[in-house]
Backbone as a ProteinNet text record, in pm:
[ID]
protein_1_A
[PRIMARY]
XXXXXXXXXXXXXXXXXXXXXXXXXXXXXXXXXXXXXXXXXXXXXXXXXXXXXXXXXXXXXXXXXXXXXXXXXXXXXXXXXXXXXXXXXXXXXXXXXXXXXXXXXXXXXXXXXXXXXXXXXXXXX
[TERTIARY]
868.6	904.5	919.2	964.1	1041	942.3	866.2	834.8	986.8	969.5	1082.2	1025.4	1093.2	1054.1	1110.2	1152.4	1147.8	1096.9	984.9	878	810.7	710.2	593.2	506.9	513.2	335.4	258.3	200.8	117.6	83.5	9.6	24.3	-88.4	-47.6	-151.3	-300.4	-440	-535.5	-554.4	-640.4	-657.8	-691.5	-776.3	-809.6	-710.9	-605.4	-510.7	-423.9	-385	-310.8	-396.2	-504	-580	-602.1	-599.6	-594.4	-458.4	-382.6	-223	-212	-269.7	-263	-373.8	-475.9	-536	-528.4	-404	-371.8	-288.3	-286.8	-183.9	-52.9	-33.3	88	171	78.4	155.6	175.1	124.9	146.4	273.2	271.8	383.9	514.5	547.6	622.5	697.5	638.3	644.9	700.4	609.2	687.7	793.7	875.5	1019	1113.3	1077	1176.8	1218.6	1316.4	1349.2	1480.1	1556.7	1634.9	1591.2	1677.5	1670.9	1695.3	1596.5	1595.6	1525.7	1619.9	1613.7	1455.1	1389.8	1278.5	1317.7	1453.7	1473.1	1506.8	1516.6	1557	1418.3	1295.1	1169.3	1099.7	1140.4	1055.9	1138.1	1294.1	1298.1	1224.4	1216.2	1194.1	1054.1	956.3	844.1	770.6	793.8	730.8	625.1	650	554.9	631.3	519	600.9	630	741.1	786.4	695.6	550.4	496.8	413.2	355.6	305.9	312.6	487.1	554.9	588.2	632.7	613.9	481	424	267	224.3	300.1	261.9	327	474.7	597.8	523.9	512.9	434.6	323.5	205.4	145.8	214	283.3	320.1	418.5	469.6	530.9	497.4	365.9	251.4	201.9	159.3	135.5	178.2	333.3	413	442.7	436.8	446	617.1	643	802.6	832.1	977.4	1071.3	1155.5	1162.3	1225.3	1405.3	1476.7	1655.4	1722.1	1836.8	1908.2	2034.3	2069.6	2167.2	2326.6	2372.5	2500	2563.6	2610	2682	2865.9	2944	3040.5	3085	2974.7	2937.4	2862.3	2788.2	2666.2	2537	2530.8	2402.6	2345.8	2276	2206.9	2107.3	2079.6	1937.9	1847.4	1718.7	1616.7	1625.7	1638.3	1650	1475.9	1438.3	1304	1338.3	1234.9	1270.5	1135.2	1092	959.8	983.9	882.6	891.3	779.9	736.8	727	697.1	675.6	718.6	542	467.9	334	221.7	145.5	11.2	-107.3	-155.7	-261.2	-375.5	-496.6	-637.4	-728.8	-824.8	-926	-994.6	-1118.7	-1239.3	-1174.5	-1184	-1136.2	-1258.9	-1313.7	-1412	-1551.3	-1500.2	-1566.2	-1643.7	-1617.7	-1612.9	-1572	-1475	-1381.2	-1271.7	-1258.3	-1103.7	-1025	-917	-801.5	-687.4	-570.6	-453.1	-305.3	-203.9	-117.7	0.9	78.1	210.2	330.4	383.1	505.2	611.9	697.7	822.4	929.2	1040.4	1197.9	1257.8	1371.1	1394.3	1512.1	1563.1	1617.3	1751.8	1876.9	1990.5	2045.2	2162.8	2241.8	2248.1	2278.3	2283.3	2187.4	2025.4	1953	1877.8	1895	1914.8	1931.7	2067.1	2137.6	2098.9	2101.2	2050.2	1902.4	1800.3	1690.3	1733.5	1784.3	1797.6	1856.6	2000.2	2033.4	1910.7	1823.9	1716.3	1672.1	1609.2	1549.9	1585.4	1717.3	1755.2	1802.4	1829.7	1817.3	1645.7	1565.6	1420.6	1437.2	1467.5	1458.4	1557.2	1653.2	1773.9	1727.5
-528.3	-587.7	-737.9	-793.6	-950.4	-1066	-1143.6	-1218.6	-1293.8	-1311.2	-1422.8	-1596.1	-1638	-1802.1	-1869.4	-1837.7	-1892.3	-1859.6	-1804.8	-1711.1	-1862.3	-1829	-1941.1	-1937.6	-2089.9	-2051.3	-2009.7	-1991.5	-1967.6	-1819	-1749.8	-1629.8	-1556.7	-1450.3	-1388.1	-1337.2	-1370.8	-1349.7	-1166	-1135	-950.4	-920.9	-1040	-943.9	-899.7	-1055.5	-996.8	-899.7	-841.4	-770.1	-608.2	-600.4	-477.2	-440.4	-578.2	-556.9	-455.5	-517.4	-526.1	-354.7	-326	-192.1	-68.6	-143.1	-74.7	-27.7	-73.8	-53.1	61.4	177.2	261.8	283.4	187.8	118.5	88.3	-23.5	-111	39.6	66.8	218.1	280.7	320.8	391.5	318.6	204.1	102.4	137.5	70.6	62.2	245.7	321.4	461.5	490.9	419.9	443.1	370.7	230.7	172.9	136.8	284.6	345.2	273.5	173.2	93.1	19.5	-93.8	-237.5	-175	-237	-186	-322.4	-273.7	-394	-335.4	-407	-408.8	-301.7	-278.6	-190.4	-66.7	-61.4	110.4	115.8	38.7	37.3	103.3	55.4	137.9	279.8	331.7	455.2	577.4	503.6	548.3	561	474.5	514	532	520	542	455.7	309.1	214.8	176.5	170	13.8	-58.5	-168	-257.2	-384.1	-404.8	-516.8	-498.7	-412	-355.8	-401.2	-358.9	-298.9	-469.6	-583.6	-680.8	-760.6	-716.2	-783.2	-757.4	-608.3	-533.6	-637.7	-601.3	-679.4	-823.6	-866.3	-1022.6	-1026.2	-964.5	-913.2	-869.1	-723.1	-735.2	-839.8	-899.5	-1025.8	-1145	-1189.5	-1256.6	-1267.1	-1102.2	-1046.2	-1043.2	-1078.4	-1044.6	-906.7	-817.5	-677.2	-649.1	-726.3	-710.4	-822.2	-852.7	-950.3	-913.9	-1028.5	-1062.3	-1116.1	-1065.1	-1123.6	-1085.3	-1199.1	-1220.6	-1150.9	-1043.6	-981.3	-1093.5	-1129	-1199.5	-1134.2	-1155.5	-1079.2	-1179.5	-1127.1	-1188.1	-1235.6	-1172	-1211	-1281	-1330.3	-1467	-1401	-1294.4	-1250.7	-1129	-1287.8	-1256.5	-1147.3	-1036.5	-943	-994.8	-960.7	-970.4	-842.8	-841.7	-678.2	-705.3	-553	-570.5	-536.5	-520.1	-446.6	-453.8	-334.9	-328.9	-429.8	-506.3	-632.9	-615.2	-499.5	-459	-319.9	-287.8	-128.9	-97.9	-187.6	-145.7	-264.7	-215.3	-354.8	-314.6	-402.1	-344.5	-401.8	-373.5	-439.3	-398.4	-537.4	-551.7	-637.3	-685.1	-740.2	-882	-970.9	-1114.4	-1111.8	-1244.2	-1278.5	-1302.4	-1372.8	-1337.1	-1281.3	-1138	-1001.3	-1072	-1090.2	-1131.5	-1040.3	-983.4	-864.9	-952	-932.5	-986.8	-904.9	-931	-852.1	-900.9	-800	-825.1	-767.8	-775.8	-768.1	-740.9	-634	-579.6	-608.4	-660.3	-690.1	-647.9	-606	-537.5	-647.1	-642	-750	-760.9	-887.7	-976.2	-967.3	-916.2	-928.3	-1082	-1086.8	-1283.5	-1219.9	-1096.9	-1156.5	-1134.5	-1077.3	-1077.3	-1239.8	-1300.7	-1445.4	-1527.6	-1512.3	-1605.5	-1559.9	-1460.6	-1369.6	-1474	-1466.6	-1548.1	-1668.6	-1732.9	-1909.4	-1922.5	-1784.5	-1831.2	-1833.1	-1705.8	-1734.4	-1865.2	-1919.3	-2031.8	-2128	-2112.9	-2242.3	-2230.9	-2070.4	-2037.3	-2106.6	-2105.5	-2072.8	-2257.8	-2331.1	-2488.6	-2546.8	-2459	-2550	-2420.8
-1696.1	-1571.5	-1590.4	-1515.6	-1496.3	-1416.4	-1427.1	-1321	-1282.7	-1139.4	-1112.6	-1104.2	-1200	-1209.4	-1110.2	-1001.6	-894.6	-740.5	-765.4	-685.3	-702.5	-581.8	-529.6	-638.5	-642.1	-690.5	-684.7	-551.7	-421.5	-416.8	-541.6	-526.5	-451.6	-362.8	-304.1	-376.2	-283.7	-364.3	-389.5	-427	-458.4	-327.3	-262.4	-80.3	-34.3	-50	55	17.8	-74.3	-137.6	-132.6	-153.4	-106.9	32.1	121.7	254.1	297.3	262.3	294.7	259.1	126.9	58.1	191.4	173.1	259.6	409	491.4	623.1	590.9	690.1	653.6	715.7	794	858.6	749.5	653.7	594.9	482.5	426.2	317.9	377.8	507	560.8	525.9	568	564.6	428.7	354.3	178.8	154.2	177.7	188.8	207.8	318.8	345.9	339	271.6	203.8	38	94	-53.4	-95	60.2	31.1	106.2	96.1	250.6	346.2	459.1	576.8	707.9	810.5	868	935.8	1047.7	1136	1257.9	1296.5	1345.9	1293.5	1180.1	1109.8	1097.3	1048.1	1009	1103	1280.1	1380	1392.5	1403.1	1383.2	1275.8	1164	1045.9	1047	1091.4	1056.8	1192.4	1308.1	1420.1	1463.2	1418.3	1457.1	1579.2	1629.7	1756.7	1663.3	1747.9	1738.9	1710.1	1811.8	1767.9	1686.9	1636.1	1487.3	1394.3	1385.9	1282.6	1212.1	1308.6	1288	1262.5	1288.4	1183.4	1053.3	1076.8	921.9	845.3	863.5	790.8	748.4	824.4	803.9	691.2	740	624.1	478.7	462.3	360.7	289.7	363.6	269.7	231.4	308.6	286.8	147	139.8	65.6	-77.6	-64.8	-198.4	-215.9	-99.3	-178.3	-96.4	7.4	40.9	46.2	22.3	27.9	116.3	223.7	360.9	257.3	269.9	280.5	390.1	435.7	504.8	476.7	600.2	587.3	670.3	574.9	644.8	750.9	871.1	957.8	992.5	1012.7	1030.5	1177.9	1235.2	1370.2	1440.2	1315	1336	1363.5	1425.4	1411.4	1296.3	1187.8	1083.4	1091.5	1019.4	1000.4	872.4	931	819.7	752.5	602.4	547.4	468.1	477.4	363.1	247.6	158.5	10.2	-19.3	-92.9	-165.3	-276.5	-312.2	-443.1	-558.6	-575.1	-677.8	-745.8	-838.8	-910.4	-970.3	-981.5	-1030.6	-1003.1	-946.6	-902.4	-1004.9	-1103.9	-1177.4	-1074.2	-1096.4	-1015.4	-1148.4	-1166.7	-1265.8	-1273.8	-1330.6	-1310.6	-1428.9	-1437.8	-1505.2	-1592.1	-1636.9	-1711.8	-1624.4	-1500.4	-1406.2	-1307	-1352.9	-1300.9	-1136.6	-1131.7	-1010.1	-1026.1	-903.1	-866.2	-925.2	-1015.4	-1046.2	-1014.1	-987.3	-953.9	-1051.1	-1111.8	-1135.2	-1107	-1050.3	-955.4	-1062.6	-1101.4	-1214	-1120.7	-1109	-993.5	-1083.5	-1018	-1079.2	-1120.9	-1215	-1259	-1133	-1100.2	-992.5	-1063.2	-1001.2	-967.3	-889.5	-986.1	-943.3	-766	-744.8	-631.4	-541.1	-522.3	-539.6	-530	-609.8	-643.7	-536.1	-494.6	-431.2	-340.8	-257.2	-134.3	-59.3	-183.4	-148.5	-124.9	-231.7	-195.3	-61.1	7.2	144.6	237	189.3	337.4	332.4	237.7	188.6	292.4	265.1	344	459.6	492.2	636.6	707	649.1	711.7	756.9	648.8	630.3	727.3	822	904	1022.4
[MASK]
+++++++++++++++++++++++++++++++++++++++++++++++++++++++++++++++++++++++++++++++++++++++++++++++++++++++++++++++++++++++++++++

C-alpha cells in the first residue's frame, strides 16, 4: 500500500480511530461504500437518519478512515462524495506498550489527486 505524501500530518490518535471503528453506524457506513457515495445515497443505503448519518461522516473522516471529494456539477451545485481511505488498519502495543495504529491506504490516482486539492481549496474560498 501507498502512503499519500500529501495527507496531513495530523494523524488520527488509536482512540479515535477505534472509536470511529467501534460505533456501528460508522461500521455500517464503511459497509456500503463499495463506491463514492454522496450523504444522500448514504441515508437510502444504510437507513440512518440524516442527522446521524452526518456525524458519523464527520467522525469517520476525522478519523482518516473516509475521504470527503467534491463532486463537480455543471450546475453549480457541488456534492460531497465519500470513499473508504483505507484497505487494512493494523493495531499494536509500541515500545511503550501504548495502542499504536497503522493505516494501509490504496494507492491515489492523478485524478484522485487533483479531486482533493479542488476540495482543498473549495473548503479555503
Amino acid at each position: 500500500m501507498v502512503r499519500d505524501p500529501t495527507a496531513s500530518e495530523s494523524a488520527p490518535s488509536a482512540n479515535e480511530i477505534c472509536a470511529a471503528l467501534d460505533d456501528p453506524d460508522c461500521r455500517e457506513i464503511i459497509r456500503n461504500l463499495e463506491e463514492p457515495m454522496t450523504a444522500s445515497e448514504l441515508v437510502d443505503q444504510c437507513e440512518i437518519p440524516q442527522s446521524t448519518l452526518y456525524r458519523k461522516l464527520e467522525l469517520l473522516t476525522e478519523a482518516t478512515l473516509l475521504e470527503e471529494s467534491t463532486e463537480i456539477r455543471r450546475d453549480g451545485h457541488h456534492a460531497s462524495k465519500y470513499t473508504v481511505a483505507f484497505e487494512e488498519i493494523t493495531l499494536s502495543l509500541d515500545d511503550n506498550r501504548d495502542l499504536a495504529v497503522e493505516i494501509d491506504r490504496p494507492a491515489r490516482t492523478a485524478d484522485e489527486r487533483l479531486a482533493e486539492l479542488w476540495s482543498e481549496v473549495r473548503k479555503e474560498t
